[in-house]
Tab-separated table of C-alpha atoms and ligand atoms in Angstrom:
chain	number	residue	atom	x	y	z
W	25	UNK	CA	-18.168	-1.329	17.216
W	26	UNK	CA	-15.588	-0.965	14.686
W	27	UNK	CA	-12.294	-2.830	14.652
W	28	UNK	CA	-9.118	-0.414	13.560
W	29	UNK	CA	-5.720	-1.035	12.929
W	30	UNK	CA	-3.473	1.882	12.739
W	31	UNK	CA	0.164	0.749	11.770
W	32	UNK	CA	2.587	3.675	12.908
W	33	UNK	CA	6.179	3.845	11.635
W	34	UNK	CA	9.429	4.848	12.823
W	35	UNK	CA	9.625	8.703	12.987
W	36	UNK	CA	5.555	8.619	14.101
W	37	UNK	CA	6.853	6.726	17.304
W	38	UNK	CA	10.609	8.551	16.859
W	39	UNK	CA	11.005	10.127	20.232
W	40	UNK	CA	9.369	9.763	24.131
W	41	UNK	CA	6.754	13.015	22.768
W	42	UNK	CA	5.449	11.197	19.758
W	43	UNK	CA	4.803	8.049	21.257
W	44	UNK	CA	2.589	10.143	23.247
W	45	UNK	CA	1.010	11.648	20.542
W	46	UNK	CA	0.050	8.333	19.136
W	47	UNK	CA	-1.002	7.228	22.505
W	48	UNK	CA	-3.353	9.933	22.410
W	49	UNK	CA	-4.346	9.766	18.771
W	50	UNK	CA	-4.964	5.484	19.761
W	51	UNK	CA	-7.251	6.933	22.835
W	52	UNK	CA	-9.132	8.892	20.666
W	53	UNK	CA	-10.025	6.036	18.275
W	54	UNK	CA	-10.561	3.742	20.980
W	55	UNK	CA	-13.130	6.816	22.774
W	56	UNK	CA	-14.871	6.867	19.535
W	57	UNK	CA	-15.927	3.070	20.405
W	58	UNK	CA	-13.766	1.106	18.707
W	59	UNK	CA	-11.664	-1.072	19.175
W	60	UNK	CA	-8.034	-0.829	18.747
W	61	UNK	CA	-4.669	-2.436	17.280
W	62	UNK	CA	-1.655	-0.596	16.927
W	63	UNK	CA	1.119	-1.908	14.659
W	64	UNK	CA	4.626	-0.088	15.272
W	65	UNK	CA	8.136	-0.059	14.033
W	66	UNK	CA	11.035	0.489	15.849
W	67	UNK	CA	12.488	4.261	16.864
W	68	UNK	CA	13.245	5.607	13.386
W	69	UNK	CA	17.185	5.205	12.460
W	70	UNK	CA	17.059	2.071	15.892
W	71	UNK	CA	17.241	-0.274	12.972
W	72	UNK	CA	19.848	1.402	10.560
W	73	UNK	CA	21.945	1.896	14.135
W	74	UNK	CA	21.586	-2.004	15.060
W	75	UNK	CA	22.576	-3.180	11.513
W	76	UNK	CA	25.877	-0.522	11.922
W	77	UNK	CA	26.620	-2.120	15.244
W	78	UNK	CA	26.420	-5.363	13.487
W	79	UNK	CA	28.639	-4.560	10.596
W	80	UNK	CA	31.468	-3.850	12.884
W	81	UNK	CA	32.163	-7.668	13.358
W	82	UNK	CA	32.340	-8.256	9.165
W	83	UNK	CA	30.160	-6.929	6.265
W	84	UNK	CA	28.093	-10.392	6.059
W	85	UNK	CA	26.891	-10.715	9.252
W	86	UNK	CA	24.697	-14.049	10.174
W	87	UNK	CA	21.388	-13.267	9.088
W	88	UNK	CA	19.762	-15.449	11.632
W	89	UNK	CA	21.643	-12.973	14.258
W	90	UNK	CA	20.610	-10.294	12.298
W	91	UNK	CA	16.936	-11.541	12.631
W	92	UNK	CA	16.994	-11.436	16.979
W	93	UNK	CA	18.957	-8.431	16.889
W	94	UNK	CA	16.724	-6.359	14.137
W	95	UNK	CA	13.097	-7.820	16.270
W	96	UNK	CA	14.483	-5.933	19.276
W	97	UNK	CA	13.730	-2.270	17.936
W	98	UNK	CA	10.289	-3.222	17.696
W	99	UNK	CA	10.057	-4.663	20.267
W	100	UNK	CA	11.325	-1.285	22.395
W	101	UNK	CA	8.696	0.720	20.525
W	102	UNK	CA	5.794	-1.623	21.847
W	103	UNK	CA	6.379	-1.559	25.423
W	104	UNK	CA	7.037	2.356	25.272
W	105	UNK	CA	3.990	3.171	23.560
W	106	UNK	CA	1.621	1.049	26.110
W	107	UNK	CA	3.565	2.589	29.025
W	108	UNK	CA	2.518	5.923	27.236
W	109	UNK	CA	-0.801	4.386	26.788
W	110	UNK	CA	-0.969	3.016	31.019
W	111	UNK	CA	0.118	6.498	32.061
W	112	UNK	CA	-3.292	8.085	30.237
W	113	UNK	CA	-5.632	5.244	31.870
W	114	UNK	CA	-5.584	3.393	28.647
W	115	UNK	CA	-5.508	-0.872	29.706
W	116	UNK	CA	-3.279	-1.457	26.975
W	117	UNK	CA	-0.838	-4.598	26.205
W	118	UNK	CA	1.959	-5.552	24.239
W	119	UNK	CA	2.055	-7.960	21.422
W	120	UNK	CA	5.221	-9.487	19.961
W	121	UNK	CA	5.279	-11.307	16.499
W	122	UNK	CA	4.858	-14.446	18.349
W	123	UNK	CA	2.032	-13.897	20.726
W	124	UNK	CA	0.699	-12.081	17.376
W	125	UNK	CA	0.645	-15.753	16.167
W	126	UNK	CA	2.302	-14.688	13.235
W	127	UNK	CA	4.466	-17.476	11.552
W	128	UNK	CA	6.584	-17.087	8.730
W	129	UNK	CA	8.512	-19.098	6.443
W	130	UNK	CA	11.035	-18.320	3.868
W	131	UNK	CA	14.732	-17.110	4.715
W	132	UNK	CA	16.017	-14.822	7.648
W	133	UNK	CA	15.676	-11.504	7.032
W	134	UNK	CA	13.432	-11.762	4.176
W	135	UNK	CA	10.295	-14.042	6.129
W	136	UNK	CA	7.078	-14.065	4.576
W	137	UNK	CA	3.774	-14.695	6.387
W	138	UNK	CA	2.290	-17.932	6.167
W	139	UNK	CA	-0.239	-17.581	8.944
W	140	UNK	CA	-1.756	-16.082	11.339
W	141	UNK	CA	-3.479	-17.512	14.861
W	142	UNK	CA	-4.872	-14.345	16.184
W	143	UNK	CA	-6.368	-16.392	19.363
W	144	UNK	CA	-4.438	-14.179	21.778
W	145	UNK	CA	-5.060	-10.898	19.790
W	146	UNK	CA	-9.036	-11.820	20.064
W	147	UNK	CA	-9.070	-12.679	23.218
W	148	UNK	CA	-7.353	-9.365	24.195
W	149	UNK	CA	-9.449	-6.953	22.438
W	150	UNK	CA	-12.838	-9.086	24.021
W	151	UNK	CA	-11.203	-8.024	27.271
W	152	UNK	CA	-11.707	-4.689	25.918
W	153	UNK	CA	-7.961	-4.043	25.763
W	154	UNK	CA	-5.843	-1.865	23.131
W	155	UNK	CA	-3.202	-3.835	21.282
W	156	UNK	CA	0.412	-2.585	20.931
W	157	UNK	CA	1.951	-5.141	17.858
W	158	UNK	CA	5.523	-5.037	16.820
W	159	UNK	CA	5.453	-4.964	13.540
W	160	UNK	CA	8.241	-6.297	10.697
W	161	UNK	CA	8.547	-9.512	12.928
W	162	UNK	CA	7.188	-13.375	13.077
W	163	UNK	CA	8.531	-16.656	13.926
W	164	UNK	CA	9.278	-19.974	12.038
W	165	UNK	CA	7.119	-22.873	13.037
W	166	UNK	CA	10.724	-23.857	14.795
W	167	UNK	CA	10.618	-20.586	16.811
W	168	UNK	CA	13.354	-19.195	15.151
W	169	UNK	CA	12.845	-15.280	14.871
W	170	UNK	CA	12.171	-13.716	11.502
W	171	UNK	CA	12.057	-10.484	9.913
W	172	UNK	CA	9.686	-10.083	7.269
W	173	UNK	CA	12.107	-7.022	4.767
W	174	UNK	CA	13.108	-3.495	5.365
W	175	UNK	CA	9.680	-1.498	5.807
W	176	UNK	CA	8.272	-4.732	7.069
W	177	UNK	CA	6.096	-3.183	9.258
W	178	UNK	CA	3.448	-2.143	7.093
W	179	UNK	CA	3.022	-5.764	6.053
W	180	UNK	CA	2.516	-6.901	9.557
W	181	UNK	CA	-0.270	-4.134	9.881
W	182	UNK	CA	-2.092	-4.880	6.430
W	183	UNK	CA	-1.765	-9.073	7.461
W	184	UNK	CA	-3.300	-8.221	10.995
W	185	UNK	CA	-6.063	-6.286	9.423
W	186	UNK	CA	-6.948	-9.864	7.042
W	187	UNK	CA	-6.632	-11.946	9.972
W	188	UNK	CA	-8.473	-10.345	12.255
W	189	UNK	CA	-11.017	-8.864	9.374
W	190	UNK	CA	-10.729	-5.451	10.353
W	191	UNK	CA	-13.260	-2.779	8.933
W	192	UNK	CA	-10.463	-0.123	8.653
W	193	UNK	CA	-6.919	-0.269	8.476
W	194	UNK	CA	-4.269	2.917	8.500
W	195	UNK	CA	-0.885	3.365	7.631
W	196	UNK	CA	-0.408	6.603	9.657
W	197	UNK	CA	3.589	8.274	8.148
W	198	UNK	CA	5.128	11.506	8.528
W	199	UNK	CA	3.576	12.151	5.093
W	200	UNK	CA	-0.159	13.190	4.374
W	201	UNK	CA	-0.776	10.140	2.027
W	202	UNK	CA	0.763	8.788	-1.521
W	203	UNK	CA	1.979	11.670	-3.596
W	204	UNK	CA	2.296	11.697	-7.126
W	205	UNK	CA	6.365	11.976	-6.378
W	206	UNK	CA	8.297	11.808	-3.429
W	207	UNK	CA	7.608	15.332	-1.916
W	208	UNK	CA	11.046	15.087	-0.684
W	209	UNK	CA	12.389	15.291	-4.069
W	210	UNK	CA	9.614	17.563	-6.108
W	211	UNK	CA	8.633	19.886	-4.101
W	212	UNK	CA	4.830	20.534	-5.967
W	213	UNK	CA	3.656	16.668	-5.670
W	214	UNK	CA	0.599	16.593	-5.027
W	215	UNK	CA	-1.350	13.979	-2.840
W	216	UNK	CA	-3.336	11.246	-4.424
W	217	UNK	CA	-7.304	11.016	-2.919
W	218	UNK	CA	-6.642	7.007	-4.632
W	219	UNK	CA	-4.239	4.859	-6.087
W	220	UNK	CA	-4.885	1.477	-7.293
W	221	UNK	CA	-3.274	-2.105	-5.722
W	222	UNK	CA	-1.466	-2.398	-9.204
W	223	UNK	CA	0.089	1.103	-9.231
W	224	UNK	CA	0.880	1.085	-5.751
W	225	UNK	CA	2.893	-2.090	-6.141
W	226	UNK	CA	4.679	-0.930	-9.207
W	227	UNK	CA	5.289	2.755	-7.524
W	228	UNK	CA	6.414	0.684	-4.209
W	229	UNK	CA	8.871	-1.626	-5.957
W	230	UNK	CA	10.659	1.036	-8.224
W	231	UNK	CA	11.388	3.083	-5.178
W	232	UNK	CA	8.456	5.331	-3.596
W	233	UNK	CA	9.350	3.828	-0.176
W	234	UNK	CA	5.770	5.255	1.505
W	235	UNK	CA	4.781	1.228	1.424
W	236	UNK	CA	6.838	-1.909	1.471
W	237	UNK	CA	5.924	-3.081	-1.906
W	238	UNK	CA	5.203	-6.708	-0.547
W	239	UNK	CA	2.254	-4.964	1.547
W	240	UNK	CA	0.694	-3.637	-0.989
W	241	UNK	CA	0.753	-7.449	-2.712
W	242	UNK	CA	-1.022	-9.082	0.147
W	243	UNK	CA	-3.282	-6.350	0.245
W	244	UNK	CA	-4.586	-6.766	-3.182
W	245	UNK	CA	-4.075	-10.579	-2.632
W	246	UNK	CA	-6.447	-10.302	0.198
W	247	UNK	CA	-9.111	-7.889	-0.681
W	248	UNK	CA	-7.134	-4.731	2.386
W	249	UNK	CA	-8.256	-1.687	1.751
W	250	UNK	CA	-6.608	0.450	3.133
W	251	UNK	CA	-4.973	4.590	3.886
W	252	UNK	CA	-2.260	5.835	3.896
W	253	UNK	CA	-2.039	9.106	6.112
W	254	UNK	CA	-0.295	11.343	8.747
W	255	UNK	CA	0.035	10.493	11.730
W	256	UNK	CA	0.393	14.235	13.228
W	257	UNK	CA	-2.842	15.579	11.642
W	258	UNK	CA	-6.386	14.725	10.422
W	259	UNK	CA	-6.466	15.374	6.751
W	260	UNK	CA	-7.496	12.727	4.494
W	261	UNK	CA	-4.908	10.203	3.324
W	262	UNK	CA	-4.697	7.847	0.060
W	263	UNK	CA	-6.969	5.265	-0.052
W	264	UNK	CA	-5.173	2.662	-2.075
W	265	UNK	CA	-8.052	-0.293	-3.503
W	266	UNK	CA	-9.077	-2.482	-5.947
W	267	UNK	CA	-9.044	-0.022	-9.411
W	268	UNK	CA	-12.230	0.922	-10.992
W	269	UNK	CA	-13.103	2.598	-14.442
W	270	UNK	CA	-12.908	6.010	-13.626
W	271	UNK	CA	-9.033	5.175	-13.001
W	272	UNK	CA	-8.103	5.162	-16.282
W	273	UNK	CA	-8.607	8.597	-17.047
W	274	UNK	CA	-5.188	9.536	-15.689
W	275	UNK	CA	-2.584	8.165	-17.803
W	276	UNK	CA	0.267	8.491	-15.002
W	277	UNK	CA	-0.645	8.083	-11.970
W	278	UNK	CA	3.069	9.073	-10.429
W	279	UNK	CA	6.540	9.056	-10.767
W	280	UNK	CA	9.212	7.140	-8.298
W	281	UNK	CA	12.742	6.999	-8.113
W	282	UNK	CA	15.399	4.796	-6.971
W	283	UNK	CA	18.959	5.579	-6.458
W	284	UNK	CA	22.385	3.299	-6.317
W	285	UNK	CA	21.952	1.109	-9.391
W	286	UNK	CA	24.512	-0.333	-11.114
W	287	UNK	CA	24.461	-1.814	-14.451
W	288	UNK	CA	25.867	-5.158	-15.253
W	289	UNK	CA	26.680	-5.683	-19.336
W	290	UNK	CA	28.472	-8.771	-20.601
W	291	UNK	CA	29.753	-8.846	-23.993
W	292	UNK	CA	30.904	-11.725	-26.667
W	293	UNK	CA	28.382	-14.569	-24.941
W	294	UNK	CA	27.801	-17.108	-28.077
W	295	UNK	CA	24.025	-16.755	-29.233
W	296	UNK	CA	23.047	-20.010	-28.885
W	297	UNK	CA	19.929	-21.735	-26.962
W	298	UNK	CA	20.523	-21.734	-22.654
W	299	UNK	CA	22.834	-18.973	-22.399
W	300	UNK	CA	21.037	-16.699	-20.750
W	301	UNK	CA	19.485	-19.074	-18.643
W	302	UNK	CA	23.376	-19.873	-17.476
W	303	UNK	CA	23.872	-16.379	-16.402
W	304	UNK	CA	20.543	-15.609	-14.872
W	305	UNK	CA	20.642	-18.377	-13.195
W	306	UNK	CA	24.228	-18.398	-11.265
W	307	UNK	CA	22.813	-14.563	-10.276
W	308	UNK	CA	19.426	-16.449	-9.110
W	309	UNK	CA	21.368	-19.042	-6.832
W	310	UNK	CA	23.241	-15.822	-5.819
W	311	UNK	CA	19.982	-14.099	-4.346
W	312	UNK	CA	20.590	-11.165	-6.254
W	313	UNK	CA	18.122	-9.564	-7.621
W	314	UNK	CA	18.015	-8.436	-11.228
W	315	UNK	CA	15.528	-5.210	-12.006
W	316	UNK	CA	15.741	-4.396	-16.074
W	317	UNK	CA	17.131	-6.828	-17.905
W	318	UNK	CA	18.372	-6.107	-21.912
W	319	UNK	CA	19.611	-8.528	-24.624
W	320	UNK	CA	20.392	-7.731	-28.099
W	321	UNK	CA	23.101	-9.403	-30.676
W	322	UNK	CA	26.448	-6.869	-31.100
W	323	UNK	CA	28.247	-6.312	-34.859
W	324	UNK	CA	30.302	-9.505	-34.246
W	325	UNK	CA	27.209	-11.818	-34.128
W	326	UNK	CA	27.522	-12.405	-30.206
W	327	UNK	CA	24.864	-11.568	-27.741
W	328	UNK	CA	25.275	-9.299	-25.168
W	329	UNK	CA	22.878	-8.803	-21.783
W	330	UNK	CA	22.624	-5.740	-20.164
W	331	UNK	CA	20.877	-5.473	-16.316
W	332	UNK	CA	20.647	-3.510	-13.703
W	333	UNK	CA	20.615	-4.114	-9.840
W	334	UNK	CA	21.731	-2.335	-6.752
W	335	UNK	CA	24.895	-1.069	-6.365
W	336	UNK	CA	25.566	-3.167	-3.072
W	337	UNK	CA	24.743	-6.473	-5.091
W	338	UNK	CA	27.622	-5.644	-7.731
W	339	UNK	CA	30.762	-7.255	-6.137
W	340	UNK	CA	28.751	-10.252	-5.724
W	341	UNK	CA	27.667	-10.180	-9.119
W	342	UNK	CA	31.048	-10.439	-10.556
W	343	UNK	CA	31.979	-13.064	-8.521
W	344	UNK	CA	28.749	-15.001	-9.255
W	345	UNK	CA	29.539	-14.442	-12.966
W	346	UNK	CA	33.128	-15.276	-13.338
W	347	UNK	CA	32.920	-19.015	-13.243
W	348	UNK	CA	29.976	-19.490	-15.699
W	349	UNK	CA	31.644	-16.757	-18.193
W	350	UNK	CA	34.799	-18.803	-18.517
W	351	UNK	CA	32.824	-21.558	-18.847
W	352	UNK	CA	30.890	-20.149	-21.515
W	353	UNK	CA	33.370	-18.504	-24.033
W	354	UNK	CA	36.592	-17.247	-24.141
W	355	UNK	CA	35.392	-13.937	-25.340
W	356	UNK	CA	32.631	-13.364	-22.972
W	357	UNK	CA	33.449	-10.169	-20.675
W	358	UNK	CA	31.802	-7.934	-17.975
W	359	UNK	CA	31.673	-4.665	-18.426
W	360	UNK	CA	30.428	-2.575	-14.973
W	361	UNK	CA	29.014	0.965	-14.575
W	362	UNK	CA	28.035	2.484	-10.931
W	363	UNK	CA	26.311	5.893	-10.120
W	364	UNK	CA	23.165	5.643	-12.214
W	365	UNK	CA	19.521	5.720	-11.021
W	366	UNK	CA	16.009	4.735	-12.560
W	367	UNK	CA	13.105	6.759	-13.404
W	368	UNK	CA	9.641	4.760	-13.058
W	369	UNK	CA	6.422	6.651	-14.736
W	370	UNK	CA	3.290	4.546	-13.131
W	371	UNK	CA	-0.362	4.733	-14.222
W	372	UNK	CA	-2.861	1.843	-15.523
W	373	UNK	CA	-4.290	4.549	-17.817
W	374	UNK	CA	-1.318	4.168	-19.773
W	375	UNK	CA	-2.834	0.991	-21.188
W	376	UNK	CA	-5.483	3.392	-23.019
W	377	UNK	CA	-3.494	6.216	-23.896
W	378	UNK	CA	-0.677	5.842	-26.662
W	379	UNK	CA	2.666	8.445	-26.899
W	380	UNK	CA	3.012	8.372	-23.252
W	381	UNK	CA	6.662	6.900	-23.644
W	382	UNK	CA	6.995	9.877	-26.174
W	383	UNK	CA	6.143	12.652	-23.986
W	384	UNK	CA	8.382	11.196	-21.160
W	385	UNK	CA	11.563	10.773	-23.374
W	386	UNK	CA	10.557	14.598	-24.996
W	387	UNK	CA	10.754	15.818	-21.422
W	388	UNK	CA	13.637	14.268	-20.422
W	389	UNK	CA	15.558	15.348	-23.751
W	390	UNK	CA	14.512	18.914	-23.495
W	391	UNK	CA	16.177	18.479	-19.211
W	392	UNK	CA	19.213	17.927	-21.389
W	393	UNK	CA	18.545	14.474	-19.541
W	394	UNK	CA	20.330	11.433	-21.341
W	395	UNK	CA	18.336	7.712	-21.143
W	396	UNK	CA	20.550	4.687	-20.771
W	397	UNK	CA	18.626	1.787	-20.430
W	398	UNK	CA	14.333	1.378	-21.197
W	399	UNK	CA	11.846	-1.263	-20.011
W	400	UNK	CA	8.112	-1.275	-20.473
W	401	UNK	CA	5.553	-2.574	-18.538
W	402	UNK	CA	1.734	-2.700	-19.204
W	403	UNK	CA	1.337	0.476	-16.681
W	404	UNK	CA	5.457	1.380	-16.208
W	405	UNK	CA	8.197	2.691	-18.532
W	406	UNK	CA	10.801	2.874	-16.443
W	407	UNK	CA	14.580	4.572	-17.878
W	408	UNK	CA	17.709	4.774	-16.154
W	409	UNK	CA	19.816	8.298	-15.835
W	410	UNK	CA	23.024	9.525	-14.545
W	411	UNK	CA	21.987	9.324	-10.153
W	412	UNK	CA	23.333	12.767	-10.293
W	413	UNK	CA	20.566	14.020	-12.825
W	414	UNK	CA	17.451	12.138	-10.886
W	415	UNK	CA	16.383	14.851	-9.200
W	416	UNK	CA	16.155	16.888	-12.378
W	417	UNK	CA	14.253	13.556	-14.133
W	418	UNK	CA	11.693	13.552	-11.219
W	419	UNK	CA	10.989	17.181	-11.988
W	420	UNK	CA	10.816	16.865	-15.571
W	421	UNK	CA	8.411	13.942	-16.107
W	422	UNK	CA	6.137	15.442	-13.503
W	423	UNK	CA	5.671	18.863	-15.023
W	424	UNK	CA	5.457	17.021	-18.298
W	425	UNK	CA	2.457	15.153	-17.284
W	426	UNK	CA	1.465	18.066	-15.136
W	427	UNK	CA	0.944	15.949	-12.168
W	428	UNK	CA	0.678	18.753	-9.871
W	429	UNK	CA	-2.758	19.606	-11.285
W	430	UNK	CA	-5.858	18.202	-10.329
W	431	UNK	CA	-6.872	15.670	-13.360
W	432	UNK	CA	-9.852	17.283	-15.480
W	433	UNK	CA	-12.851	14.452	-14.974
U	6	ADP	P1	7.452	5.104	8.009
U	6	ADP	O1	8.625	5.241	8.901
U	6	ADP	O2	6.215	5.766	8.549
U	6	ADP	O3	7.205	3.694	7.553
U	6	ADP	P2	8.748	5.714	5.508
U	6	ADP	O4	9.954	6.563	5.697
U	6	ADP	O5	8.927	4.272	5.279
U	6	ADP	O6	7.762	5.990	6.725
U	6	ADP	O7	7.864	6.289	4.297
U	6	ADP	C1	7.478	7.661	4.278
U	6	ADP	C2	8.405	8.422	3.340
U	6	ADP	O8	8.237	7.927	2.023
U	6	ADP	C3	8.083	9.889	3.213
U	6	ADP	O9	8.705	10.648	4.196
U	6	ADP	C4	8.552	10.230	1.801
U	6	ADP	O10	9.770	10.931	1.784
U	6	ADP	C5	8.762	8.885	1.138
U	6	ADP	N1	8.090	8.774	-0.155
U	6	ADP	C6	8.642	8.252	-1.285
U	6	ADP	N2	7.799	8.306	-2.305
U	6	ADP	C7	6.652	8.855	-1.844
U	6	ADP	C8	5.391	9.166	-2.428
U	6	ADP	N3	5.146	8.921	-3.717
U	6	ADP	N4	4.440	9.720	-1.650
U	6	ADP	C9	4.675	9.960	-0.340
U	6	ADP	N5	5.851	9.700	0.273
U	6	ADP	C10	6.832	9.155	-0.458
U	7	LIG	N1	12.060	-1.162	11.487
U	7	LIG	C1	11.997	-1.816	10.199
U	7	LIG	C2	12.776	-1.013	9.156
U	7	LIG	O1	13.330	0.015	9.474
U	7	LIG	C3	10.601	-2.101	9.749
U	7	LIG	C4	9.745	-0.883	9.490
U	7	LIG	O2	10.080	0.230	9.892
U	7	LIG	O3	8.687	-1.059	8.872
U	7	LIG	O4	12.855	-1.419	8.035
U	8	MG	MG1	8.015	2.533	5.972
């Protein structure tokens, strides 16, 4: 008997007739003779609606509030979907983050797993019952209610599958598997048979929102395998896994894209040792969260630092920097620029092939598509673009790499 878990997300259980549909699909797998754990999210848009409601009483509301209100979609979705389970004869039961055993540390909001005591999971499924988990939520060895990051879900389903040492584990979407580009955006993306841990992670943190990018980090961290697939068909997913040789051959594996950056430059900071530790570090203490970061020395001999973040962080930013600025220099000043998006090109073959930055730039100049800021990983050049010429960038790179085609072997 095989153990599955099959982590569903928000528009898979989005209405009373698709949490029947994954009732059914979870009867099937469970007729097959295996045994079963479900990981949900809440109602897709439940959680954008409860952090609205919350809004209304100030823009910074208590993030330990926002933790008990934010568990409570899930928590909807898992007693719907075993009711939908009980009414087809299924003996099915309900698992919050804290029967789950899973306990977190780390701030509200943003929890990370630090354990898991499955005892009650086990102990269920020997009783030959089908598991209904709420995903995105665990609780502090206090008891104090965390949530583990927008998309948290799909970390809840891969950490389940390590604790419990599942032999399969699904991330069932409203999307067939990993494309080599947001289908939303280029229309001819094509779905990926396999993507490596590495360019999963890089895809997942510069914007392909199909996985929470911290999932795909304790996956590789803990040997998951695991697919990513539809939820309202059969066909094959992604398999995302440890890479192998034969990986290589592609030099870029996809494109992402993330929206509502904002770029951050200060000018006339002395060059002179600690600086930028200074700045860095009053944004640091601020929590905000710096993606490309840029130094070089201006005409007048001063250093200036250029970086990007979202555009929500960028009032905070200021206010972060004023203080250390004056205390630096006179003459140090923030310059601030909103509507621009980045452009991430992922693949681990780019570590064997050479020009790839080339080709990109080639394709985005020939777009009539104008590059602001560049960073370089070993498998990710990443640019940033006017947000209202993304779309175009998407479609560029990818016919310039000619993703929709099947890669020769
Ligand atoms: P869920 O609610 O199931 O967790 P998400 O909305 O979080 O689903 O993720 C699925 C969405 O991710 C898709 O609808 C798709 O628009 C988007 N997406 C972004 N990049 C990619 C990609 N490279 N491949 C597939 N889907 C992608
Ligand atoms: N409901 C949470 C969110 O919308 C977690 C998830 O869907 O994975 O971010
Ligand atoms: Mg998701």
């Amino acid at each position: 008997m095989a153990l599955i878990v099959q982590k569903y997300g928000g528009t898979s259980v989005g209405s009373i007739d698709r949490m029947r549909n994954v009732a059914a699909r979870l009867k099937r797998t469970r007729d097959e003779g295996n045994q079963v754990v479900a990981v949900v999210s809440a109602m897709s848009g439940v959680t954008d609606k409860l952090i609205g409601m919350a809004k209304e009483f100030g823009e910074h509301p208590a993030e330990r509030e926002m933790d008990v209100l934010l568990a409570t979609g899930e928590q909807q979705s898992i007693a719907l979907v075993t009711l939908a389970l009980h009414e087809i004869g299924v003996d099915a039961v309900s698992v919050t983050g804290r029967q789950a055993g899973i306990s977190t540390t780390g701030s509200h909001t943003r929890g990370r797993i630090q354990d898991i005591e499955p005892e009650f999971m086990k102990r269920s499924l020997e009783e030959g019952k089908t598991l209904v988990v709420a995903g995105f939520q665990g609780v502090t060895p206090e008891g104090m209610i965390h949530t583990l990051g927008r998309g948290g879900s799909d970390l809840t389903a891969i950490a389940i599958s390590a604790a419990l040492g599942a032999n399969v584990c699904q991330i069932l979407t409203d999307v067939d598997g990993v494309y080599t580009c947001d289908p939303r955006v280029v229309p001819n993306a094509r779905k990926l048979p396999e993507i490596s841990y590495d360019e999963m992670l890089e895809m997942a943190s510069s914007g392909s929102k199909v996985m929470q990018s911290r999932s795909v980090e304790f996956a590789k961290k803990f040997g998951v395998v695991f697919e990513v697939r539809s939820s309202l068909n059969d066909n094959p997913g992604t398999l995302v896994l440890e890479e192998h040789p034969a990986m290589e051959n592609v030099v870029i594996r996809g494109v992402s894209i993330e929206r509502s950056q904002a770029r951050v430059t200060i000018t006339g900071i002395p060059d002179v040792p600690g600086m930028s530790g200074k700045i860095l570090g009053a944004l640091g203490d601020a929590e905000i969260n710096l993606d490309m970061i840029v130094s070089n020395i201006a005409h007048d001999g001063m250093a200036r630092h250029s970086f990007t973040m979202h555009s929500n962080d960028l009032g905070r930013a200021q206010a972060a920097l004023k203080p250390v600025l004056a205390d630096i220099s006179g003459e140090a000043a923030i310059e601030t620029e909103g509507g621009i998006a980045k452009l991430s090109a992922v693949g681990i073959g780019m570590r064997s092939h050479s020009g790839v930055a080339s080709r990109m730039f080639k394709a985005l100049g020939d777009a009539g598509i104008n590059i602001g800021m560049i960073s370089t990983s070993e498998i990710k050049i990443a640019v940033t673009v006017d947000e209202t010429r993304i779309e175009d960038a998407a479609r560029a790179v990818h016919d310039a790499f000619e993703l929709d085609k099947e890669p020769v072997k």
